[in-house]
Short mmCIF file of C-alpha atoms in Angstrom, two decimals:
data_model
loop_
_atom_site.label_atom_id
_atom_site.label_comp_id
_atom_site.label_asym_id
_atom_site.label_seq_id
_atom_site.Cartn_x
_atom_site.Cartn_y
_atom_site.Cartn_z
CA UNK A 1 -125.85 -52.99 159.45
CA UNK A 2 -124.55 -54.91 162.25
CA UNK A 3 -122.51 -57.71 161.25
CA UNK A 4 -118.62 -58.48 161.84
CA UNK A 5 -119.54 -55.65 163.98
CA UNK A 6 -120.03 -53.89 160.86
CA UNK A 7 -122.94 -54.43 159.44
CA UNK A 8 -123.46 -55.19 156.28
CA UNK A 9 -124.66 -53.01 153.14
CA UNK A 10 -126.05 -50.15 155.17
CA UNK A 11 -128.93 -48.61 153.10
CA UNK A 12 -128.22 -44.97 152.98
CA UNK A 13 -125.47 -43.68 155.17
CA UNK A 14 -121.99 -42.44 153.36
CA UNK A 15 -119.17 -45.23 154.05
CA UNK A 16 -115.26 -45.49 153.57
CA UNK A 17 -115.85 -48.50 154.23
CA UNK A 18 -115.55 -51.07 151.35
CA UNK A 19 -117.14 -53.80 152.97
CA UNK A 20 -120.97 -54.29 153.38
CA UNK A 21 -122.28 -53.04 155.78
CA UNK A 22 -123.13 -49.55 155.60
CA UNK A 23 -124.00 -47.78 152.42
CA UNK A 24 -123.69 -50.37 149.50
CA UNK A 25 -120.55 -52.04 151.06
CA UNK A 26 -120.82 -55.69 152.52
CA UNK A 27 -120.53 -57.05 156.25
CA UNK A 28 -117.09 -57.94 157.42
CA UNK A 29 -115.04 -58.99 160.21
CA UNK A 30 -116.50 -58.94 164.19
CA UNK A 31 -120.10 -60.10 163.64
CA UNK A 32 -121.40 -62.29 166.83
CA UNK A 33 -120.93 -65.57 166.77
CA UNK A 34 -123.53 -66.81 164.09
CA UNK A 35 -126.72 -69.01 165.23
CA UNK A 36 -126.05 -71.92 162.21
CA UNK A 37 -122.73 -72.42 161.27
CA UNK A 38 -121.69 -71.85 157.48
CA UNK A 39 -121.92 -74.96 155.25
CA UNK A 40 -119.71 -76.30 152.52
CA UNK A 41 -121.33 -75.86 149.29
CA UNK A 42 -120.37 -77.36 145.57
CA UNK A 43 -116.42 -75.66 145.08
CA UNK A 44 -117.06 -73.16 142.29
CA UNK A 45 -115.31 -69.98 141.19
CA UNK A 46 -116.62 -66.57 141.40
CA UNK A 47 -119.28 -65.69 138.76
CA UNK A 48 -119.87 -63.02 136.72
CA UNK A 49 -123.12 -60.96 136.46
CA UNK A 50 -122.84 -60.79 132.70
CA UNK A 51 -123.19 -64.73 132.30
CA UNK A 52 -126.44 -66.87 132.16
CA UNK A 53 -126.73 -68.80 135.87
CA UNK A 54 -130.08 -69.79 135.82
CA UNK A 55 -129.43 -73.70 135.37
CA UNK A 56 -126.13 -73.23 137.61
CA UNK A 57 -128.38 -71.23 140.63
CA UNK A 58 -130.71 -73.65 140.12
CA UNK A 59 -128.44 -76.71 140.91
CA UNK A 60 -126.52 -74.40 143.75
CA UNK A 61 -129.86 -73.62 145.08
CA UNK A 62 -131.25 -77.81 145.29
CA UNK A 63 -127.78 -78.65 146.82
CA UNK A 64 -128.10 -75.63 149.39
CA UNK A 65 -131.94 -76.45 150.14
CA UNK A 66 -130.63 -80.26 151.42
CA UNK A 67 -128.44 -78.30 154.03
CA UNK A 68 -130.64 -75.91 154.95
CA UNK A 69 -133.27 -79.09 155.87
CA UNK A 70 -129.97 -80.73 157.79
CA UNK A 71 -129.74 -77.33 159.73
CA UNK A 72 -133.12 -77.49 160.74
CA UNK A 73 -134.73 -75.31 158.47
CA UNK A 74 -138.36 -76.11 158.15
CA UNK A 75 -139.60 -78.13 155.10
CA UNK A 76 -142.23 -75.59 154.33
CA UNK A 77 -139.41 -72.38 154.69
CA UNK A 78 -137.09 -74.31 152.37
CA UNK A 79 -139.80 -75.07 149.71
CA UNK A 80 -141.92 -71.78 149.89
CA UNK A 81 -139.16 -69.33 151.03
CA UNK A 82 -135.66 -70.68 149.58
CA UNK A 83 -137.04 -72.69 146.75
CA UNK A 84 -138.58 -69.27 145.39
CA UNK A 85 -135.04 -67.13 145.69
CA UNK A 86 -133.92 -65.31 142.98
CA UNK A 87 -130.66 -64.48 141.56
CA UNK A 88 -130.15 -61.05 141.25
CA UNK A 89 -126.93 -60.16 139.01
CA UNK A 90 -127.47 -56.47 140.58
CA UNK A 91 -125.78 -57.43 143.73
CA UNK A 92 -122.98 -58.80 142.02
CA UNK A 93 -122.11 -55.98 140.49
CA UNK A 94 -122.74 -53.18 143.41
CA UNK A 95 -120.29 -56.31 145.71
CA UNK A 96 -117.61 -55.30 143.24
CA UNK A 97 -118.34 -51.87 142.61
CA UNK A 98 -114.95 -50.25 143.94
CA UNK A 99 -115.30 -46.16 144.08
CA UNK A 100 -112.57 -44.67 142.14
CA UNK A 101 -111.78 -42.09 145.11
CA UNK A 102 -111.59 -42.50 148.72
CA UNK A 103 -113.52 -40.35 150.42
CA UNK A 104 -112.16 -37.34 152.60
CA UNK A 105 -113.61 -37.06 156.18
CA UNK A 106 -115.40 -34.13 155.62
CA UNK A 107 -116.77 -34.90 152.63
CA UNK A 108 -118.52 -38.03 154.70
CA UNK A 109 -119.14 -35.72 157.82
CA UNK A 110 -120.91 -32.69 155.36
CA UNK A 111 -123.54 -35.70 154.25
CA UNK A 112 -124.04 -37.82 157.22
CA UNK A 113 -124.20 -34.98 159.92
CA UNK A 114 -126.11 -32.40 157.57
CA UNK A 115 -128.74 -30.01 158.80
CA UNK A 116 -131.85 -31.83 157.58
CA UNK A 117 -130.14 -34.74 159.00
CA UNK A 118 -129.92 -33.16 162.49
CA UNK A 119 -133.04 -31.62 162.02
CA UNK A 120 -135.07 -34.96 161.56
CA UNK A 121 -133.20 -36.16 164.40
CA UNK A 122 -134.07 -34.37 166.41
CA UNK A 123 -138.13 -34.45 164.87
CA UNK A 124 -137.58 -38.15 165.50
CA UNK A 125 -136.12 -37.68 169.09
CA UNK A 126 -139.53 -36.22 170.18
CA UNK A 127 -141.87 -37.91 167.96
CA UNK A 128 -140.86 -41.45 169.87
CA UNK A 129 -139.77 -40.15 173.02
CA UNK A 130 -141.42 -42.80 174.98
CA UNK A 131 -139.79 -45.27 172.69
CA UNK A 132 -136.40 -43.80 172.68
CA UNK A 133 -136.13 -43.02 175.95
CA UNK A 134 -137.33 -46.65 177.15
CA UNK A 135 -134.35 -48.19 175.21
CA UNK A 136 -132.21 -45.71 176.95
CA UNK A 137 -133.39 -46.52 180.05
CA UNK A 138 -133.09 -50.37 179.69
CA UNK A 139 -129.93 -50.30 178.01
CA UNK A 140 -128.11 -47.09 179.59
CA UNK A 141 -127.28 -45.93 175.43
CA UNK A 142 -128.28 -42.42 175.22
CA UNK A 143 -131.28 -41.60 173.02
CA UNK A 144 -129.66 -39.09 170.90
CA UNK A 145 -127.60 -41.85 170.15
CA UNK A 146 -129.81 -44.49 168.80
CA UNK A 147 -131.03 -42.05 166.84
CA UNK A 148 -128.11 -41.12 165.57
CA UNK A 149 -127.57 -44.52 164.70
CA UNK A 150 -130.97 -44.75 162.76
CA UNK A 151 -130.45 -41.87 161.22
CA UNK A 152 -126.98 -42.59 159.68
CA UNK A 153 -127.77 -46.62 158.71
CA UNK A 154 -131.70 -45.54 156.87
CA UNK A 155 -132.30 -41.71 156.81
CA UNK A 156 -134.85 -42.67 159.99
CA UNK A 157 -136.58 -45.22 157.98
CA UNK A 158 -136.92 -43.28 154.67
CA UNK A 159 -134.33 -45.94 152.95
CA UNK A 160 -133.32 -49.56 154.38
CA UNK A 161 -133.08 -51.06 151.27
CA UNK A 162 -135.48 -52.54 148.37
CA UNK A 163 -133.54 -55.74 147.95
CA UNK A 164 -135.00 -58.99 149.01
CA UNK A 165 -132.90 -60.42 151.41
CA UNK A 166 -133.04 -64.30 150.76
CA UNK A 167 -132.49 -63.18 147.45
CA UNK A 168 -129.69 -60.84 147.96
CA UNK A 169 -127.82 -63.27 150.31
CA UNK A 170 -128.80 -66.50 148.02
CA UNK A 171 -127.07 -64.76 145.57
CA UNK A 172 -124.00 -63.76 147.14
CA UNK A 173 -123.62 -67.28 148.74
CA UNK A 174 -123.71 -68.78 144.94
CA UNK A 175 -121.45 -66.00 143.14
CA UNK A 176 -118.65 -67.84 145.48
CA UNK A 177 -116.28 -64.41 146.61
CA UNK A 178 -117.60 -64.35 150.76
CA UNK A 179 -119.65 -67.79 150.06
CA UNK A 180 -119.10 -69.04 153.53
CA UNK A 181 -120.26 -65.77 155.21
CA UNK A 182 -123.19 -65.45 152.65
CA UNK A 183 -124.16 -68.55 153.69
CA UNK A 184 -124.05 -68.53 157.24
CA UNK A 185 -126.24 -65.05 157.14
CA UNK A 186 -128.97 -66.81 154.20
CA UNK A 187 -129.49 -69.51 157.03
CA UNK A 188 -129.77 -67.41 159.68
CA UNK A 189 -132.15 -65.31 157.65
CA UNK A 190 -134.33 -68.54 157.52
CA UNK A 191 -134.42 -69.19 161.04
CA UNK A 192 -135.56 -65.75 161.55
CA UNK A 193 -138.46 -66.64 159.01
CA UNK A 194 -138.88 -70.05 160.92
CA UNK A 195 -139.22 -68.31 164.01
CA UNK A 196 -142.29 -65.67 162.80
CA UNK A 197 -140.68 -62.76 163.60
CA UNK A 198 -141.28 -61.58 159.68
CA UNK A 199 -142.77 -62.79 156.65
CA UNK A 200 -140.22 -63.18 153.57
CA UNK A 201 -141.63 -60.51 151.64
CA UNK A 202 -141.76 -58.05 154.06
CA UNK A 203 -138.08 -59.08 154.81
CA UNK A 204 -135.99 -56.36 152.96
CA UNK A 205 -132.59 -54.33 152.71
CA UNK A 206 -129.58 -53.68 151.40
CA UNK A 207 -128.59 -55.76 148.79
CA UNK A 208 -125.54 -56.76 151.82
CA UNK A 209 -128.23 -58.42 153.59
CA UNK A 210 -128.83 -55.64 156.09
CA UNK A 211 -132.02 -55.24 157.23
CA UNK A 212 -134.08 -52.61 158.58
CA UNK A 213 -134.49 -49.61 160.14
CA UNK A 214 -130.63 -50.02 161.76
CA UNK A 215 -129.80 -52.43 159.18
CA UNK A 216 -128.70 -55.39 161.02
CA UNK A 217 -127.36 -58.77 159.73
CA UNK A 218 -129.93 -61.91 160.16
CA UNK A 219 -127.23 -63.39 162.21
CA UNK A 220 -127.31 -59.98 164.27
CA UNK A 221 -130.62 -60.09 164.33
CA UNK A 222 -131.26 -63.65 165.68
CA UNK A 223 -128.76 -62.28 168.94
CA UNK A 224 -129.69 -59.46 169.39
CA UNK A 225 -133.03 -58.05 168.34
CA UNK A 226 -135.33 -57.19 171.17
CA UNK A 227 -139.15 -57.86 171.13
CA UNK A 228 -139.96 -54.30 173.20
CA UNK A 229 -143.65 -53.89 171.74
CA UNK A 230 -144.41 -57.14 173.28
CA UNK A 231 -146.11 -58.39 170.25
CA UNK A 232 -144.55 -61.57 169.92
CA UNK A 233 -141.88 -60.79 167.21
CA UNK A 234 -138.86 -58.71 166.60
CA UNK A 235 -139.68 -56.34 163.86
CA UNK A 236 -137.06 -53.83 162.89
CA UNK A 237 -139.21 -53.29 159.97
CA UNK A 238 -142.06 -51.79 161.21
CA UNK A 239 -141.88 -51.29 164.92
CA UNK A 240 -140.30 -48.61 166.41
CA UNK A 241 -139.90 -49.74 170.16
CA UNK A 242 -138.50 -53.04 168.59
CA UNK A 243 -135.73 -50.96 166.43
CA UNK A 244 -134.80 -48.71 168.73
CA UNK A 245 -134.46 -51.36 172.04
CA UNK A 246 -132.88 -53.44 169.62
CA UNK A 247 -130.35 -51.04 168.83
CA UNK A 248 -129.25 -50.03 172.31
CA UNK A 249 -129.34 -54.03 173.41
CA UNK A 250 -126.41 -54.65 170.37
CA UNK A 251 -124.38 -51.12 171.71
CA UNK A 252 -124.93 -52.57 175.65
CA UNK A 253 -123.95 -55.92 174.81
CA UNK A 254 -120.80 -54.94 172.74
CA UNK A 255 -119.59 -52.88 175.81
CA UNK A 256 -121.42 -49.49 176.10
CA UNK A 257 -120.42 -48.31 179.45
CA UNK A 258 -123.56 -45.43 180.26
CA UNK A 259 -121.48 -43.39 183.04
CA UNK A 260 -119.15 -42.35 180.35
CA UNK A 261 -119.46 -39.85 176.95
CA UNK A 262 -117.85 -40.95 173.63
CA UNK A 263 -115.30 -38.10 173.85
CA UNK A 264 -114.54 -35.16 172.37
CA UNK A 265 -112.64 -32.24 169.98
CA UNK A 266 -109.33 -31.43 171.53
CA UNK A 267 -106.43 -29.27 170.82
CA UNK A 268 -103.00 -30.89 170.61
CA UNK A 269 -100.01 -29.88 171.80
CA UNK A 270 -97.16 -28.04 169.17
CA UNK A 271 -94.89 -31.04 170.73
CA UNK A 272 -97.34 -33.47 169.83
CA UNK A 273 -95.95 -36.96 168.10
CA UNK A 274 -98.65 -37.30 165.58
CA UNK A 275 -98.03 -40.95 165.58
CA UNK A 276 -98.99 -41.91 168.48
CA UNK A 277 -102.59 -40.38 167.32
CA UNK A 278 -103.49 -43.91 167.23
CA UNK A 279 -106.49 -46.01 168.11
CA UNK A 280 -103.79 -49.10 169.40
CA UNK A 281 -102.30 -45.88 171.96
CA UNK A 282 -104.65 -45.71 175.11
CA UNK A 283 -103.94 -44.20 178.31
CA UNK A 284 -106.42 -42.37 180.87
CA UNK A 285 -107.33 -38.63 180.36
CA UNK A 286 -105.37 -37.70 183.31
CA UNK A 287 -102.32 -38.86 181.05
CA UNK A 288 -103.09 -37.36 178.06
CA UNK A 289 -103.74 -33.92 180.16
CA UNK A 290 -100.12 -34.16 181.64
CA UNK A 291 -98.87 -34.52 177.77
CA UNK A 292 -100.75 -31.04 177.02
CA UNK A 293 -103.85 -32.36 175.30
CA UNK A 294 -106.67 -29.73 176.29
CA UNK A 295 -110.72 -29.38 175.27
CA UNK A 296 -110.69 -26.63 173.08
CA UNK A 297 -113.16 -24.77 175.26
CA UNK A 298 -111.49 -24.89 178.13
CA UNK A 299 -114.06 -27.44 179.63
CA UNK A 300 -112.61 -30.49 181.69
CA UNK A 301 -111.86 -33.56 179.45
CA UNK A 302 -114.63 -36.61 179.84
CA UNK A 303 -113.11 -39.13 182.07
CA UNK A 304 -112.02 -41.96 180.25
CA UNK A 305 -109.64 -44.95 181.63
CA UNK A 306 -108.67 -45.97 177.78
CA UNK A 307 -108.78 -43.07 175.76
CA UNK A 308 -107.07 -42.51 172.26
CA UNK A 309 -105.75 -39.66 170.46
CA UNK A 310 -107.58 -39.91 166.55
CA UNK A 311 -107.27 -37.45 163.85
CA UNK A 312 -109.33 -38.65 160.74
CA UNK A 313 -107.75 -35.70 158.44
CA UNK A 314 -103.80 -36.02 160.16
CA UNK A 315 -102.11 -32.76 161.54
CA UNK A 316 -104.17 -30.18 160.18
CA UNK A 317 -107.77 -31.23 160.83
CA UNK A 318 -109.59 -32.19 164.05
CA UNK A 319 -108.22 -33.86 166.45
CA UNK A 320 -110.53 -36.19 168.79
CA UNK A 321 -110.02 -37.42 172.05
CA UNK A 322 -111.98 -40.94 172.16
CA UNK A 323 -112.65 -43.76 174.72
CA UNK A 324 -114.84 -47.07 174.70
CA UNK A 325 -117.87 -46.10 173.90
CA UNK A 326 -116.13 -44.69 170.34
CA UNK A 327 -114.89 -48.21 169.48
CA UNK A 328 -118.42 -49.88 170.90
CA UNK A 329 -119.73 -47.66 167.83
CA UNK A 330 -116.90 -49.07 165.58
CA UNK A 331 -118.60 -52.44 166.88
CA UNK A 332 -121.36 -51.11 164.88
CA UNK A 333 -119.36 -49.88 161.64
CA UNK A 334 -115.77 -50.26 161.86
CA UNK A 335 -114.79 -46.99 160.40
CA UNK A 336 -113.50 -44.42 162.41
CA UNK A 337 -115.73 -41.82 159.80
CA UNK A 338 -118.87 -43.57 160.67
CA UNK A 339 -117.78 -43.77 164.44
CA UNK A 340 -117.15 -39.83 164.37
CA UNK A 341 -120.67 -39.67 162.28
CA UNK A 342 -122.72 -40.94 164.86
CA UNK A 343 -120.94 -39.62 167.53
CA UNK A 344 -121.35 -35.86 166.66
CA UNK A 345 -124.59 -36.06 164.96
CA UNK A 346 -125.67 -37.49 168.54
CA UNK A 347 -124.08 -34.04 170.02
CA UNK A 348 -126.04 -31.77 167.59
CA UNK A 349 -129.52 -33.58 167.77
CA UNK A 350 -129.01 -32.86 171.64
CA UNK A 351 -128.44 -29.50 170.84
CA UNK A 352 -124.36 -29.46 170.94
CA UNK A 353 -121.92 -27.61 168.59
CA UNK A 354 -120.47 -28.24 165.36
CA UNK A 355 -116.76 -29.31 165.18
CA UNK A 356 -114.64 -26.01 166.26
CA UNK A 357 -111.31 -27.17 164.30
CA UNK A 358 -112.28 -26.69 159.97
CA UNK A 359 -110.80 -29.68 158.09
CA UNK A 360 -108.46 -28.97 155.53
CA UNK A 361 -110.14 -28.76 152.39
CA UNK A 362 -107.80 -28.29 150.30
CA UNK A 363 -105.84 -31.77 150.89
CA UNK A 364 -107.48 -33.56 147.48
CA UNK A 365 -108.16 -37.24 148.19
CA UNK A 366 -105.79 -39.87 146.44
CA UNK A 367 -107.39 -42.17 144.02
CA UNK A 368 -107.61 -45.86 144.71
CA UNK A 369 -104.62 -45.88 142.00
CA UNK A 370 -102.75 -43.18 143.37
CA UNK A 371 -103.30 -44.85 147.09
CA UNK A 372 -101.62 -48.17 145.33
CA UNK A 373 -99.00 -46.22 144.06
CA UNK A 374 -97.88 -44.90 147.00
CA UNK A 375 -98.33 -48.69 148.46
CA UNK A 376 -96.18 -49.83 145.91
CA UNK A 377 -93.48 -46.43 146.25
CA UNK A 378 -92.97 -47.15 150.28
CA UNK A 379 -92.47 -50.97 149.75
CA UNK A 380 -89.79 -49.86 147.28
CA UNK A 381 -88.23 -47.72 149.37
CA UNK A 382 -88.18 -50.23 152.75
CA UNK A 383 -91.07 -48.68 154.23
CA UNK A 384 -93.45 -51.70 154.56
CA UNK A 385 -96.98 -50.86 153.73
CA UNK A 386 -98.45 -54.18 152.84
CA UNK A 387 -100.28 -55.57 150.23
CA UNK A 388 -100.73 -52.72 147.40
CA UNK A 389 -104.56 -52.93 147.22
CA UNK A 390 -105.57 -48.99 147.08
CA UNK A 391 -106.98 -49.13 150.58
CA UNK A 392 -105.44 -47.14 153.77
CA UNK A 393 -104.95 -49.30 156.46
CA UNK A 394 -102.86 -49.68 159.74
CA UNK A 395 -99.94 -51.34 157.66
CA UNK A 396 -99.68 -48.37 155.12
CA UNK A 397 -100.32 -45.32 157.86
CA UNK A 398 -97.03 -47.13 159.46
CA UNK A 399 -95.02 -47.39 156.75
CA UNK A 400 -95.84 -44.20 155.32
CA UNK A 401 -95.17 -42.83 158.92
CA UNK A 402 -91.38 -43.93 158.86
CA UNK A 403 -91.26 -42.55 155.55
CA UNK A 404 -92.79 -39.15 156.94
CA UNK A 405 -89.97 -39.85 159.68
CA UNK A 406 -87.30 -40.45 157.33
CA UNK A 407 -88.17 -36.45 156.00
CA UNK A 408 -87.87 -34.86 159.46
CA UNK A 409 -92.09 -33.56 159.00
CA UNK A 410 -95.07 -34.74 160.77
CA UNK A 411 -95.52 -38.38 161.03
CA UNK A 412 -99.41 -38.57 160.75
CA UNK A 413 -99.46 -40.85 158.26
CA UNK A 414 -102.08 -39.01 156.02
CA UNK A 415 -101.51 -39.70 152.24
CA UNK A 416 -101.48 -36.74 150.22
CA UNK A 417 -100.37 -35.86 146.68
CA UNK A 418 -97.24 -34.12 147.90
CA UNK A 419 -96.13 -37.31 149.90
CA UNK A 420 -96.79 -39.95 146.98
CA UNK A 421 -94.30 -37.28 143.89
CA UNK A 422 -91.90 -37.23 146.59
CA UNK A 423 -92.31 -40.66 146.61
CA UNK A 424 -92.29 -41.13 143.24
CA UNK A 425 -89.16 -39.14 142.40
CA UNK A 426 -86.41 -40.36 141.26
#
């Protein structure tokens, strides 16, 4: 789902991500600027599914339907389309679901760039060739790679969602926890319904508000979704020269540059400073050659003029040199898993290899409590992590880098169950 440059609520994809967009998470932080901006609605706390809300959606939904009209929603959208919403105490819960375990890399690789998966990718790749291959042309994304995309956000079409998504976003826009986002996305779902691109009931998705074959966000959609049939409307629903056009148009415009690859598996040096395998560390490929960073087939390295040094699993997994066109992808889904998804199912539906390096499997993942604990253990200690909220971001892979520093071993800031009892003893 494209929205914060992550969409929202993918359909079927695996995600890390616990936001929506992609695979039951919700949209988040770079989306394009929206169409309508977000409207202040009656000050109310977060809800709870459990409770009865059909008087209190009914009030929220007459006080939002008076906006909507002063946003220049049409009467008859606002009475047939709005009017008729539903609140649906499903996405409530699945907006608070939390998984008790993060997921390891490879267990999100092994499902999103499985055989069948590559497989139907590359059934897909020749079945709409002349689709596929237009986008690429007009857009300069490679094929392989919008279909990649497709493939991760809805199986190729087989699952964008059964959720309403007026109701889905009317919902999330009353239960009050990302109101002003909810409602930014609601209107611009009803401008897309002004508009006639799609009738309400044929628009559905995730239960995020992503929509589609490449699950974007309406706000997404009103920027960036490309009428390619020529019909007169932009249907990622049911037209494949419209979803796949409209998919390359989002990668060009977020900064796809064509003459360059993604990247690719590397082999690091034994001198290596694991912590500057970094996303924020960028320097050309000629500089990163001079440091002893090499293609583990002894092929040249892609020519990039940014390119970072990311390893998803830390020291013993596999290590990635990546340039723009990786973080125009994070544009898309701003995990580094779902970046690394796309990216080498795109390889393997063009016939590529597998990953040479085998992640370490026998690293078990931390639980969201464990992952706090640890949060909580480095803060103690003076190695600032951040907020303890069970999630690994840049703030904890620092601090728990100086505290890998303060040991004299690897600084790769990968949490492990070794790391947190050292941690944790006294």
């Amino acid at each position: 789902m494209a929205a914060a440059l992550t969409l929202a609520g993918c359909a079927s994809a695996p995600s890390t991500n616990p936001s929506p967009v992609t695979r039951s998470t919700v949209a988040t932080s770079t989306t394009p600027a929206p169409t309508a901006s977000p409207m202040a609605a009656p000050a109310q706390p977060p809800t709870s599914p459990d409770a009865d809300h059909t008087a209190g959606f009914a009030q929220w939904l007459a006080t939002f339907s008076a906006q909507a009209l002063e946003a220049g929603i049409r009467p008859a959208t606002v009475r047939d389309v709005l009017g008729q919403a539903q609140w649906l105490p499903r996405v409530v819960e699945l907006d608070r679901a939390q998984p008790e375990f993060t997921r390891t890399p490879w267990a999100y690789l092994d499902s999103a760039v499985s055989p069948q998966r590559i497989a139907q990718g590359q059934a897909q790749l020749v079945a709409n060739s002349t689709a596929l291959q237009a986008a690429a042309a007009r857009y300069g994304v490679p094929a392989s790679v919008i279909t990649a995309i497709w493939g991760m956000e809805s199986n190729y079409g087989s699952n964008f969602g059964t959720f309403r998504t007026v109701d889905a976003l009317a919902t999330l826009a009353y239960e009050g926890r990302r109101r002003a986002w909810a409602q930014t996305e609601l209107l611009a779902a009803l401008r897309i319904i002004d508009q006639g691109d799609i009738a309400a009931d044929r628009m559905i998705g995730s239960w995020a508000g992503a929509m589609g074959h490449t699950q974007f966000l309406p706000s997404v959609f009103l920027a960036y979704a490309i009428d390619a049939d020529g019909d007169g409307h932009r249907d990622i629903w049911g037209s494949v020269p419209d979803v796949t056009a409209s998919t390359a148009h989002f990668l060009a415009r977020s900064g796809w540059q064509a003459r360059e690859t993604w990247g690719a598996e590397v082999q690091l040096p034994p001198t290596f400073d694991h912590a500057r395998a970094d996303p924020a560390v960028r320097q050309t490929t000629a500089q990163w050659q001079d440091e002893g960073v090499r293609a583990l087939d002894g092929a040249p390295l892609p020519d990039l003029a940014a390119a970072s040094i990311v390893t998803p699993a830390g020291a013993r997994g596999p290590a990635f040199l990546v340039g723009n066109n990786f973080r125009t992808i994070l544009r898309y889904n701003n995990s580094v898993n779902y970046a690394l998804g796309v990216a080498l199912l795109a390889r393997q539906i063009d016939g590529g290899n597998p990953l040479a390096t085998p992640w370490p499997r026998d690293i078990e993942p931390l639980s969201r409590a464990q992952l706090q604990a640890l949060q909580e253990a480095l803060n103690r200690k003076g190695f600032a992590a951040g907020t303890p909220d069970g999630v690994m971001g840049p703030a904890t892979r620092a601090g728990l880098r100086g505290y890998q520093r303060s040991l004299g071993v690897v600084t790769d800031g990968y949490p492990t169950l070794e790391l947190l009892q050292k941690l944790q003893a006294p």
